[in-house]
mmCIF file of C-alpha atoms in Angstrom:
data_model
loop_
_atom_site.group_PDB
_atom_site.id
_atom_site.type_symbol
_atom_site.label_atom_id
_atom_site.label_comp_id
_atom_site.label_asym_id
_atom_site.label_seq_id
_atom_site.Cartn_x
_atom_site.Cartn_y
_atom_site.Cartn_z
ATOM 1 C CA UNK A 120 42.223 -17.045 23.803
ATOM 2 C CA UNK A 121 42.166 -13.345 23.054
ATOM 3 C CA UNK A 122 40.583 -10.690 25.903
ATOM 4 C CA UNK A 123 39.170 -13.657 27.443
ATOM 5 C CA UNK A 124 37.089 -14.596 24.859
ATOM 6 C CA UNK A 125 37.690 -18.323 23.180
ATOM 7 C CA UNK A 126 39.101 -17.894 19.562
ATOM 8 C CA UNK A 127 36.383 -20.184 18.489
ATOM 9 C CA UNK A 128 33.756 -17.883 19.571
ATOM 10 C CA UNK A 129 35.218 -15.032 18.449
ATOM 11 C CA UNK A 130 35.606 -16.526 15.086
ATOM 12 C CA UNK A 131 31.313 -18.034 15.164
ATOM 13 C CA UNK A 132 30.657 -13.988 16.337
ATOM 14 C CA UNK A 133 32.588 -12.806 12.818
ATOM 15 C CA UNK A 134 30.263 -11.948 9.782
ATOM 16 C CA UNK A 135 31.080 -14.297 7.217
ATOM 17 C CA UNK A 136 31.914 -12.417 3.869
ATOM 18 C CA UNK A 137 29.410 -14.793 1.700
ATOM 19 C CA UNK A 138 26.565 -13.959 4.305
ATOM 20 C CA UNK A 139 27.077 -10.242 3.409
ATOM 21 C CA UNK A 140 26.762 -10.681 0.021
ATOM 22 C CA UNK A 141 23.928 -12.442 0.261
ATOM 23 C CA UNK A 142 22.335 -10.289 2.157
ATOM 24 C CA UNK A 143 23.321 -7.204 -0.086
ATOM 25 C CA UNK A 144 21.943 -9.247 -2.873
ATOM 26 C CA UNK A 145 18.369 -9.606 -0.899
ATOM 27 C CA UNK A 146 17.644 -6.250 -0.363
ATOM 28 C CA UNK A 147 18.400 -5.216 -3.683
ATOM 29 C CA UNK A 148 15.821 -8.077 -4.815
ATOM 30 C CA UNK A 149 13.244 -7.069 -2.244
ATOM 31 C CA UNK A 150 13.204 -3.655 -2.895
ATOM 32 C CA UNK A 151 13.509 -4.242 -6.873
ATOM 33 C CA UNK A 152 10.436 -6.711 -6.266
ATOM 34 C CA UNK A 153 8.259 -4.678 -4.260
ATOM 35 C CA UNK A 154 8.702 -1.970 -6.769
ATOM 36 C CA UNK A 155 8.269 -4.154 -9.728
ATOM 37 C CA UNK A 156 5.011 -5.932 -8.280
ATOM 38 C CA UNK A 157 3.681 -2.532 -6.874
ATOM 39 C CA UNK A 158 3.878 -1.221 -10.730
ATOM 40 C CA UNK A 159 2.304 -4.289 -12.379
ATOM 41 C CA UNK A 160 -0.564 -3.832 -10.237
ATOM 42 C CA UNK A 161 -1.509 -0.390 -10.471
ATOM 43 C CA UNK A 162 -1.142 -0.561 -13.949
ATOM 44 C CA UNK A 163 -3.317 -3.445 -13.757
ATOM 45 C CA UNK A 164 -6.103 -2.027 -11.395
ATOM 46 C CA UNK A 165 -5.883 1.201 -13.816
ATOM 47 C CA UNK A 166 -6.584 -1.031 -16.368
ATOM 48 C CA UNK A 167 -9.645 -2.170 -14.894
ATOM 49 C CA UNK A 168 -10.857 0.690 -13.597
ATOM 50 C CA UNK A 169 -10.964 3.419 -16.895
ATOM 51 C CA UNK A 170 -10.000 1.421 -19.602
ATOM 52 C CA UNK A 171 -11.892 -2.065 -19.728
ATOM 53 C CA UNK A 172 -14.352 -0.649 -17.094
ATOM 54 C CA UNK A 173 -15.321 -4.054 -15.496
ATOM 55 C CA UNK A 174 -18.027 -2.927 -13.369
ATOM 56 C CA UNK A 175 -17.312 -5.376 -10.246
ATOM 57 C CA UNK A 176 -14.797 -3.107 -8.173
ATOM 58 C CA UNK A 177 -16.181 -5.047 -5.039
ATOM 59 C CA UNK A 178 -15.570 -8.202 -6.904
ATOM 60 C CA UNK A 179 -11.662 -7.691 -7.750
ATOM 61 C CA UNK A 180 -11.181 -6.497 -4.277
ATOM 62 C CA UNK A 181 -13.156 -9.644 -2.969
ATOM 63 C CA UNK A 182 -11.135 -12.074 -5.101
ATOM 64 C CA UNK A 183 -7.691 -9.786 -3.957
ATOM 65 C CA UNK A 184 -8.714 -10.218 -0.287
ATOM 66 C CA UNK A 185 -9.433 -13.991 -0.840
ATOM 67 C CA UNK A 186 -6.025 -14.576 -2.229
ATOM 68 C CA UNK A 187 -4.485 -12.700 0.419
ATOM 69 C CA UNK A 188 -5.943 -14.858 3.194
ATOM 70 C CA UNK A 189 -5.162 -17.865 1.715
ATOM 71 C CA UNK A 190 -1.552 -17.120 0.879
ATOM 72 C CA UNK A 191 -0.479 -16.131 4.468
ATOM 73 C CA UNK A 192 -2.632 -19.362 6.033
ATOM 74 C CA UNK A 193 -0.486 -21.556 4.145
ATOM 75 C CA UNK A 194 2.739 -19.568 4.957
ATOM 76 C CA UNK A 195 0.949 -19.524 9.234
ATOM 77 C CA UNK A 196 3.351 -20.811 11.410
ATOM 78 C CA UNK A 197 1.769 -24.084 13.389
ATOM 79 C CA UNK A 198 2.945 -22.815 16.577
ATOM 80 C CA UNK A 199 1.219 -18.943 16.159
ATOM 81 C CA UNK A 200 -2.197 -19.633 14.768
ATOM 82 C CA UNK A 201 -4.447 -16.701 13.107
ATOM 83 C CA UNK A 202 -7.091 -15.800 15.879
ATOM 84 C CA UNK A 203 -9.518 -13.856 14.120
ATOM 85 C CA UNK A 204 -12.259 -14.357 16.678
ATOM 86 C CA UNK A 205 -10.479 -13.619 19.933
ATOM 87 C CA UNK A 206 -11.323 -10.566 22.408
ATOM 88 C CA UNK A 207 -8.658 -8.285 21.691
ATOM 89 C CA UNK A 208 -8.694 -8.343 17.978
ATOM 90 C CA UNK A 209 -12.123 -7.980 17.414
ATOM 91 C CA UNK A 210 -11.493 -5.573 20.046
ATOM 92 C CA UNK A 211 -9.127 -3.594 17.655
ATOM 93 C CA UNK A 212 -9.261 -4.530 14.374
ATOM 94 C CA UNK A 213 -13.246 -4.002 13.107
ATOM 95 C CA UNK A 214 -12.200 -0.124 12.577
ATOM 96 C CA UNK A 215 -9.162 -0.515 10.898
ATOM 97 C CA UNK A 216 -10.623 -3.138 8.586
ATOM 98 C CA UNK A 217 -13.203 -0.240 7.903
ATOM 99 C CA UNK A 218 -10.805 1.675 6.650
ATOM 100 C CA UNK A 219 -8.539 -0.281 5.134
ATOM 101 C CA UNK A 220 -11.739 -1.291 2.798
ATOM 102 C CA UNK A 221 -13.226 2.094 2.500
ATOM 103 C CA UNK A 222 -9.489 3.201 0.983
ATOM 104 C CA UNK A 223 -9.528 0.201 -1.196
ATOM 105 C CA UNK A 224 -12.716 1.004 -2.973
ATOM 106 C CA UNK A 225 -12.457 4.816 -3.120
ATOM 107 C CA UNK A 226 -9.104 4.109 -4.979
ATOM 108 C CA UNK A 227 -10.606 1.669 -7.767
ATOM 109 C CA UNK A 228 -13.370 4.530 -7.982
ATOM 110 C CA UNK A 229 -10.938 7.563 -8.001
ATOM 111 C CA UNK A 230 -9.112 5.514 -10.940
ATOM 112 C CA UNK A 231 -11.737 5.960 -13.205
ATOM 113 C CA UNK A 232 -12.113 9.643 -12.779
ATOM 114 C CA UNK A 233 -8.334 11.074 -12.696
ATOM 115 C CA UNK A 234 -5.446 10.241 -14.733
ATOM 116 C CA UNK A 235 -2.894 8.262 -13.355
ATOM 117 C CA UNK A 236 -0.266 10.758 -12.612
ATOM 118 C CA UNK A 237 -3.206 13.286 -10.656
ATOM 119 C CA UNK A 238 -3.989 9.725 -8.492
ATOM 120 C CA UNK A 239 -0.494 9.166 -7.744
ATOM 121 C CA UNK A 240 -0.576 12.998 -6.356
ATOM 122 C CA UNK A 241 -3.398 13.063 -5.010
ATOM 123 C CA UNK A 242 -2.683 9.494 -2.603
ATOM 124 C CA UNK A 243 0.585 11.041 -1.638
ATOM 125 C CA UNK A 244 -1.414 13.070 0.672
ATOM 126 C CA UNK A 245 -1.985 10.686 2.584
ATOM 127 C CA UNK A 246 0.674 11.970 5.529
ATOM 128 C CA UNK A 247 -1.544 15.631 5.538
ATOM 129 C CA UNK A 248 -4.231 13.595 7.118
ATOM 130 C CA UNK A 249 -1.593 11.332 9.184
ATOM 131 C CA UNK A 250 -0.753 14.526 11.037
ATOM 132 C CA UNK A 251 -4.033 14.901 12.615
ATOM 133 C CA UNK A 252 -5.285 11.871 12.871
ATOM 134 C CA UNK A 253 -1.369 10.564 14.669
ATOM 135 C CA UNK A 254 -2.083 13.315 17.167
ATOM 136 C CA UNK A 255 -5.512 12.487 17.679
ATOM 137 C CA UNK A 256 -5.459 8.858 18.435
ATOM 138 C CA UNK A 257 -1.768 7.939 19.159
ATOM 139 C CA UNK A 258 -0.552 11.173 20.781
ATOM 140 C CA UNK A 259 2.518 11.810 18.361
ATOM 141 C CA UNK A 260 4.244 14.768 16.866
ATOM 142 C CA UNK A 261 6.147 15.014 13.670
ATOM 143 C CA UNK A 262 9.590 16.398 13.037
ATOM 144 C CA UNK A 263 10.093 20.149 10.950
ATOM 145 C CA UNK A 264 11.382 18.372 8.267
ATOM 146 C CA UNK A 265 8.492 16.013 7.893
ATOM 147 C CA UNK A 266 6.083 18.898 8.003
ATOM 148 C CA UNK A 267 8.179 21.034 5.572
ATOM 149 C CA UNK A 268 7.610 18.157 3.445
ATOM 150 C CA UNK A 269 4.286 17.926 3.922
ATOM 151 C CA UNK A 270 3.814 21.692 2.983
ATOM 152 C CA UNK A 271 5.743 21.263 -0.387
ATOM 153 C CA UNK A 272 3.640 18.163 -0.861
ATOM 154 C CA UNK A 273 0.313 20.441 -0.335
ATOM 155 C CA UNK A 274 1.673 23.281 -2.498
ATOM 156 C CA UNK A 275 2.626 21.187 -5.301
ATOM 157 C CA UNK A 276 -0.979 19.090 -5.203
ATOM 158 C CA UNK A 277 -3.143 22.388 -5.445
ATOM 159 C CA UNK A 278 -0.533 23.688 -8.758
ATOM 160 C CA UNK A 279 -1.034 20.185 -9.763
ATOM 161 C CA UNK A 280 -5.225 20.590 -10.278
ATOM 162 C CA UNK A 281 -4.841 24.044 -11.203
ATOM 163 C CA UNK A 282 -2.662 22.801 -14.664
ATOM 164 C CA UNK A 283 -5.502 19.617 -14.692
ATOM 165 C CA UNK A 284 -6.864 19.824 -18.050
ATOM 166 C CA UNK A 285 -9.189 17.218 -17.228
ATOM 167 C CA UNK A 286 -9.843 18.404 -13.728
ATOM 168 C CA UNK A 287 -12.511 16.353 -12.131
ATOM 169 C CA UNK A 288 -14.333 17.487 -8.905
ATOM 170 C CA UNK A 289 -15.609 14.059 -7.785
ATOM 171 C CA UNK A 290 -12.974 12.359 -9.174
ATOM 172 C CA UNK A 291 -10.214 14.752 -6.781
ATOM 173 C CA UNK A 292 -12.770 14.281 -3.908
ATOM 174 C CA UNK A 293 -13.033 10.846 -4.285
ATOM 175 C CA UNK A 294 -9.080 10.648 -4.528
ATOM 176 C CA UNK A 295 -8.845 12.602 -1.535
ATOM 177 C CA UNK A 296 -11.282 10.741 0.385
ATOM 178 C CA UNK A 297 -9.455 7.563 -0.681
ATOM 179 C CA UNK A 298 -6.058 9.069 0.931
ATOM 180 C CA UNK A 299 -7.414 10.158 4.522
ATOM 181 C CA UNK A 300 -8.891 6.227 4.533
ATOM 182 C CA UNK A 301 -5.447 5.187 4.009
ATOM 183 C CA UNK A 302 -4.072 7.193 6.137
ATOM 184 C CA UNK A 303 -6.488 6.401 8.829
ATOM 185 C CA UNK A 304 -6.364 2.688 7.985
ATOM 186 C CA UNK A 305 -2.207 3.383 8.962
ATOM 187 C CA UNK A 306 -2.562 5.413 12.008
ATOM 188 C CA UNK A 307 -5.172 2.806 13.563
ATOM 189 C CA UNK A 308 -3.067 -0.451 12.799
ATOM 190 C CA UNK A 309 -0.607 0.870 14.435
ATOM 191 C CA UNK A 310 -2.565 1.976 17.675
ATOM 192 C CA UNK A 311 -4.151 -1.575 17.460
ATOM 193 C CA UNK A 312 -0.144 -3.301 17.119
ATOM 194 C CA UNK A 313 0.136 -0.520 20.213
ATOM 195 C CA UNK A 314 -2.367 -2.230 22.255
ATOM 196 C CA UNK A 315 -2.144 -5.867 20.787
ATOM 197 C CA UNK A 316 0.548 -7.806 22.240
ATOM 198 C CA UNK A 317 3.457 -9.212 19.080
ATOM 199 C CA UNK A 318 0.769 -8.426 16.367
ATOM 200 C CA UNK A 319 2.584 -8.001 13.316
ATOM 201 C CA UNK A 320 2.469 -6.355 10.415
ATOM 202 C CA UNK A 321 1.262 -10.045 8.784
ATOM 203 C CA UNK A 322 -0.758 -10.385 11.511
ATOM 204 C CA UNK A 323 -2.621 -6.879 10.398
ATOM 205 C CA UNK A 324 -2.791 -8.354 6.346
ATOM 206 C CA UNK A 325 -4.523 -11.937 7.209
ATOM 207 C CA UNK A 326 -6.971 -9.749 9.889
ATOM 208 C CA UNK A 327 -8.017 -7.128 7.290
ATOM 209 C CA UNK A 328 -8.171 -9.361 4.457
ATOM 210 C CA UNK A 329 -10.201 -11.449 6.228
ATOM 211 C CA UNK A 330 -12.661 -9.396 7.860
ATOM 212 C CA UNK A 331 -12.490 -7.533 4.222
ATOM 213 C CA UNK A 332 -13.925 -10.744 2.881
ATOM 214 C CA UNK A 333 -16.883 -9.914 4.484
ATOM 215 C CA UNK A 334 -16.979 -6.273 3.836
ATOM 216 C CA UNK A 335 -16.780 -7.287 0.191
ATOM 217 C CA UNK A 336 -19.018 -10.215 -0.071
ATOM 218 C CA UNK A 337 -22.634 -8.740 -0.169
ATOM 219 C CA UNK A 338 -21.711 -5.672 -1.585
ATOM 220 C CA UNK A 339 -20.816 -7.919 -4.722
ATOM 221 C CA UNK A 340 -23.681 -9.833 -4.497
ATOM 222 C CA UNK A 341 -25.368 -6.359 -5.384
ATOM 223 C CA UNK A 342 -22.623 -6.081 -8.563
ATOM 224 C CA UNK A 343 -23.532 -9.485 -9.340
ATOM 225 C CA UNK A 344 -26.699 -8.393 -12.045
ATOM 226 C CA UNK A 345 -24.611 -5.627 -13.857
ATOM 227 C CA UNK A 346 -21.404 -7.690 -13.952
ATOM 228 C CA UNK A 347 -23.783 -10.439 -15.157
ATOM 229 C CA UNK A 348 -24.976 -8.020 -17.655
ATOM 230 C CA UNK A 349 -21.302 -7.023 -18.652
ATOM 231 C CA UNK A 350 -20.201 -10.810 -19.447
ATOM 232 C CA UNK A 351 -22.901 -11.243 -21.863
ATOM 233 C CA UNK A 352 -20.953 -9.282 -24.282
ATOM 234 C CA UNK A 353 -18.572 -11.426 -27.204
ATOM 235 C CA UNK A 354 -15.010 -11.962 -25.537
ATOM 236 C CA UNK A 355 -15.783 -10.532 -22.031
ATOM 237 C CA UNK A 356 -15.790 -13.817 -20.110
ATOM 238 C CA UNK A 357 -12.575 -14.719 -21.843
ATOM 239 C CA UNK A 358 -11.050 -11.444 -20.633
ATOM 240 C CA UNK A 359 -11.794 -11.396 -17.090
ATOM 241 C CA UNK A 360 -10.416 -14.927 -17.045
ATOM 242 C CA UNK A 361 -6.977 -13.701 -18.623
ATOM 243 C CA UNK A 362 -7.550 -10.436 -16.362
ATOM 244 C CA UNK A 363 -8.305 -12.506 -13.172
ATOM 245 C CA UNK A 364 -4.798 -14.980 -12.957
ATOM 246 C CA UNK A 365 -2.518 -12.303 -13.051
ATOM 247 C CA UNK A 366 -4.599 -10.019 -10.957
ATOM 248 C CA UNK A 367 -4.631 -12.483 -8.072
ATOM 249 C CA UNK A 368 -1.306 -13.488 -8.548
ATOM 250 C CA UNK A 369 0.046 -9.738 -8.700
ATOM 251 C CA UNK A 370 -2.121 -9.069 -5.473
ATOM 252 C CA UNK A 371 -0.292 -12.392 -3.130
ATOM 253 C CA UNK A 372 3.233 -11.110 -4.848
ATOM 254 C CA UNK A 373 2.543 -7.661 -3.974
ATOM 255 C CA UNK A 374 1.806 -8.570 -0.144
ATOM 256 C CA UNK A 375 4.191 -10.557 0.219
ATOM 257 C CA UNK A 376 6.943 -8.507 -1.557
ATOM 258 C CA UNK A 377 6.051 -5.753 0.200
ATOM 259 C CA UNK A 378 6.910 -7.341 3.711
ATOM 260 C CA UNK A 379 9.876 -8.847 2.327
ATOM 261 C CA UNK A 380 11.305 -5.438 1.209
ATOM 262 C CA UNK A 381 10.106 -4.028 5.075
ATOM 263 C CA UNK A 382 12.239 -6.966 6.356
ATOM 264 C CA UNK A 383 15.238 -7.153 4.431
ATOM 265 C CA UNK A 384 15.726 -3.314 4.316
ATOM 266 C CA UNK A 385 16.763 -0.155 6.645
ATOM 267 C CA UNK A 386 13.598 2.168 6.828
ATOM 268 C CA UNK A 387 15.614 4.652 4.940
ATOM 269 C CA UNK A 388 15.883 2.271 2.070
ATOM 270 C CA UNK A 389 12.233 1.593 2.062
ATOM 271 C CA UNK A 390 11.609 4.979 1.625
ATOM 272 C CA UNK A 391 14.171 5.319 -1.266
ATOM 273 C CA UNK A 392 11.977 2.196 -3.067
ATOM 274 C CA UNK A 393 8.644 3.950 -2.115
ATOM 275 C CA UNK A 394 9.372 7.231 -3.750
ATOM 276 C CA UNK A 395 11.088 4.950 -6.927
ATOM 277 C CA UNK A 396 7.723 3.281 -7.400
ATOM 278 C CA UNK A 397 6.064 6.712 -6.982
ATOM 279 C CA UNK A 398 8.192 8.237 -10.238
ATOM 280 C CA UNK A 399 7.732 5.226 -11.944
ATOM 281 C CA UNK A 400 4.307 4.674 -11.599
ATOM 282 C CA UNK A 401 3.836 7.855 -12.716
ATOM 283 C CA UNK A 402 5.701 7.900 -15.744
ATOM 284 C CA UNK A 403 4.406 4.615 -16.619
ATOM 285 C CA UNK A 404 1.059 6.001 -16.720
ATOM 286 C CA UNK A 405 1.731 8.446 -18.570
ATOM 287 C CA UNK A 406 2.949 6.670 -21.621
ATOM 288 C CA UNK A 407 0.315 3.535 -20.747
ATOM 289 C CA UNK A 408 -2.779 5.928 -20.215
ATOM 290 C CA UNK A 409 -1.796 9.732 -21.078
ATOM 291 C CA UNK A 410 -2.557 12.561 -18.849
ATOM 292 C CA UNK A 411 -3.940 16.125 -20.324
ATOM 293 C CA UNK A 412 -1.583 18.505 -18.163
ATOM 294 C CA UNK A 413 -0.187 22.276 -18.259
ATOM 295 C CA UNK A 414 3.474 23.172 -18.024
ATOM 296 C CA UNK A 415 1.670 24.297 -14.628
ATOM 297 C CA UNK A 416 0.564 20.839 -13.988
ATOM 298 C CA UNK A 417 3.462 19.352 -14.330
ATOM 299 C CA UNK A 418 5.869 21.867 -12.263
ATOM 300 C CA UNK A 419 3.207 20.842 -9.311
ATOM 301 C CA UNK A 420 3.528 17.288 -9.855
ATOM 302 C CA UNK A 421 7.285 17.325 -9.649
ATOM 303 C CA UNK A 422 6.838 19.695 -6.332
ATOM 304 C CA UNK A 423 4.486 16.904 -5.080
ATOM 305 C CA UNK A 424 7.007 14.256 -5.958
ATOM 306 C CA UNK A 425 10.019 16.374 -4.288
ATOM 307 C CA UNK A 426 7.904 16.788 -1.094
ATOM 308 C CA UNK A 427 6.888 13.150 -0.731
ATOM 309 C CA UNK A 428 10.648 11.970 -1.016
ATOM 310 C CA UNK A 429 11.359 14.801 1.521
ATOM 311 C CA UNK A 430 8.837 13.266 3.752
ATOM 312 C CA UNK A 431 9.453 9.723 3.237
ATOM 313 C CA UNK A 432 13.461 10.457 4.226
ATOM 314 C CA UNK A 433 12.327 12.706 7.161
ATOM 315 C CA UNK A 434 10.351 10.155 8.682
ATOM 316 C CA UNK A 435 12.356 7.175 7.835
ATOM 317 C CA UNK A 436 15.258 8.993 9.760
ATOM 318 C CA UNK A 437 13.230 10.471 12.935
ATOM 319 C CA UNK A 438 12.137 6.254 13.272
ATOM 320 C CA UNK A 439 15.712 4.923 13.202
ATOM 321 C CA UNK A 440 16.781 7.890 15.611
ATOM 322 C CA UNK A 441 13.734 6.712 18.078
ATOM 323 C CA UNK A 442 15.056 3.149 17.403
ATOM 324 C CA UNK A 443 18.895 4.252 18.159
ATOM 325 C CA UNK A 444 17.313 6.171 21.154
ATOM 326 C CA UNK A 445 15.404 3.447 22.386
ATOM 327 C CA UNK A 446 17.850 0.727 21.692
#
């Protein structure tokens, strides 16, 4: 007995040295994961998009969603059922479906019009329109350090297309477009989660991908003639059979990864991995793909970089001093 408390319980309430490690050694493998996946993918969709030019966007995205769904309904737990039909999330969920699958397809379009560097600066935008649209719908401010980062990410985004050597109106609008959908798509799952008793952020995944499904399903049926079209060529059914298997396992891993790296790690440390996989996507397509920049260009990528990883830090700490606050 020590200060009342049994010796056996104090010893159960001790963290066991092996437990540590092994939960050092999972976020390290989450967050590699995530960023590993997250890579793999882009590269992948890149791939598709400018390269190969496979003319079914809606059908990737279809055959991503399906995969999606079906993954987390065989991971469901018996006891918590998916209810995609029940008041409250059809209540909540149509508009952030909408959005979730309006960024999806503006970001296979904006792929085929920008270089993959310009993408990655143009989608790390995405809190500009966060700002508003937070304030709008949820009622929140953010910190000065997340809008200073904000303004360097702005700053370095306009020196970015101003060094563009293969500067693309439509392709920077579409880009553009594709970041205040994402943005939107994040602001309104988590006003839904806000008015949705325990929904998750799996919860949000199955609901989108599944209501996605049928977002995507007629408008391939209108890709179906032209992709038809596009098989008919020597080799082309052969390729989108090799392309397909790792696309749809890439798109479960990527889910699932990315939860597992949200789990396992401190906000803080997600933000660390998210600004990795930034850097290294962009470096990766720049040897994989090229991009036709300035000295100018560059300097406002790297200020675009520097203010997303201010941002990311800034907001990662203001939510674990709201959790400290609140807990």
């Amino acid at each position: 007995m020590a200060n009342g408390v049994p010796n056996g319980k104090m010893q159960a309430e001790e963290p066991s040295p092996l437990l540590s490690d092994w939960q050092r050694a999972e976020r390290y493998s989450s967050a590699g994961a995530y960023i590993l996946t997250s890579l793999a993918m882009t590269s992948l969709t890149k791939y598709a998009a400018s390269i190969w030019r496979f003319p079914g966007s809606s059908i990737l995205l279809l055959v991503e969603c399906i995969a999606t769904v079906v993954a987390l309904l065989v991971q469901a737990p018996k006891h918590r059922p998916y209810r995609p039909f029940s008041a409250a999330i059809l209540r909540h969920l149509p508009l952030v479906t909408l959005a979730k699958a309006l960024n999806m397809y503006l970001s296979f379009l904006a792929m085929k019009r920008t270089s993959l560097p310009v993408y990655n600066v143009l989608k790390r935008l995405q809190p500009v329109y966060a700002l508003l649209q937070d304030w709008l719908i949820r009622g929140t401010t953010s910190s000065g350090w997340e809008l200073g980062g904000i303004a360097i990410m702005c700053f370095g985004s306009v020196v970015t297309g101003l060094g563009d050597l293969d500067f693309d109106l439509v392709g920077y609008a579409v880009a553009l477009a594709a970041a205040a959908c994402q943005s939107l798509y994040l602001v309104l799952a988590r006003h839904a989660q806000d008015k949705v008793q325990d929904l998750t952020h799996v919860d949000l995944l199955f609901y989108t991908g599944f209501y996605n499904c049928i977002i995507f399903l007629p408008l391939s049926a209108l890709e179906f003639d032209e992709v038809q079209g596009f098989l008919g060529r020597d080799g082309e059914v052969t390729r989108v059979i090799y392309f397909l298997v790792p696309y749809v396992i890439l798109g479960a891993l990527l889910n699932y990864t990315t939860f597992w790296c949200t789990a396992s790690n401190s906000p803080i440390a997600t933000a660390v991995a998210g600004g990795a996989k930034g850097i290294l996507s962009t470096i990766i397509g720049l040897i994989q793909f090229g991009a036709h920049l300035t000295v100018f260009g560059w300097l406002g990528l790297l200020g675009n970089t520097a203010g997303g990883l201010v941002y990311s830090f800034a907001h990662a700490f203001k939510k674990r001093g709201a959790k400290e606050k609140g807990g």
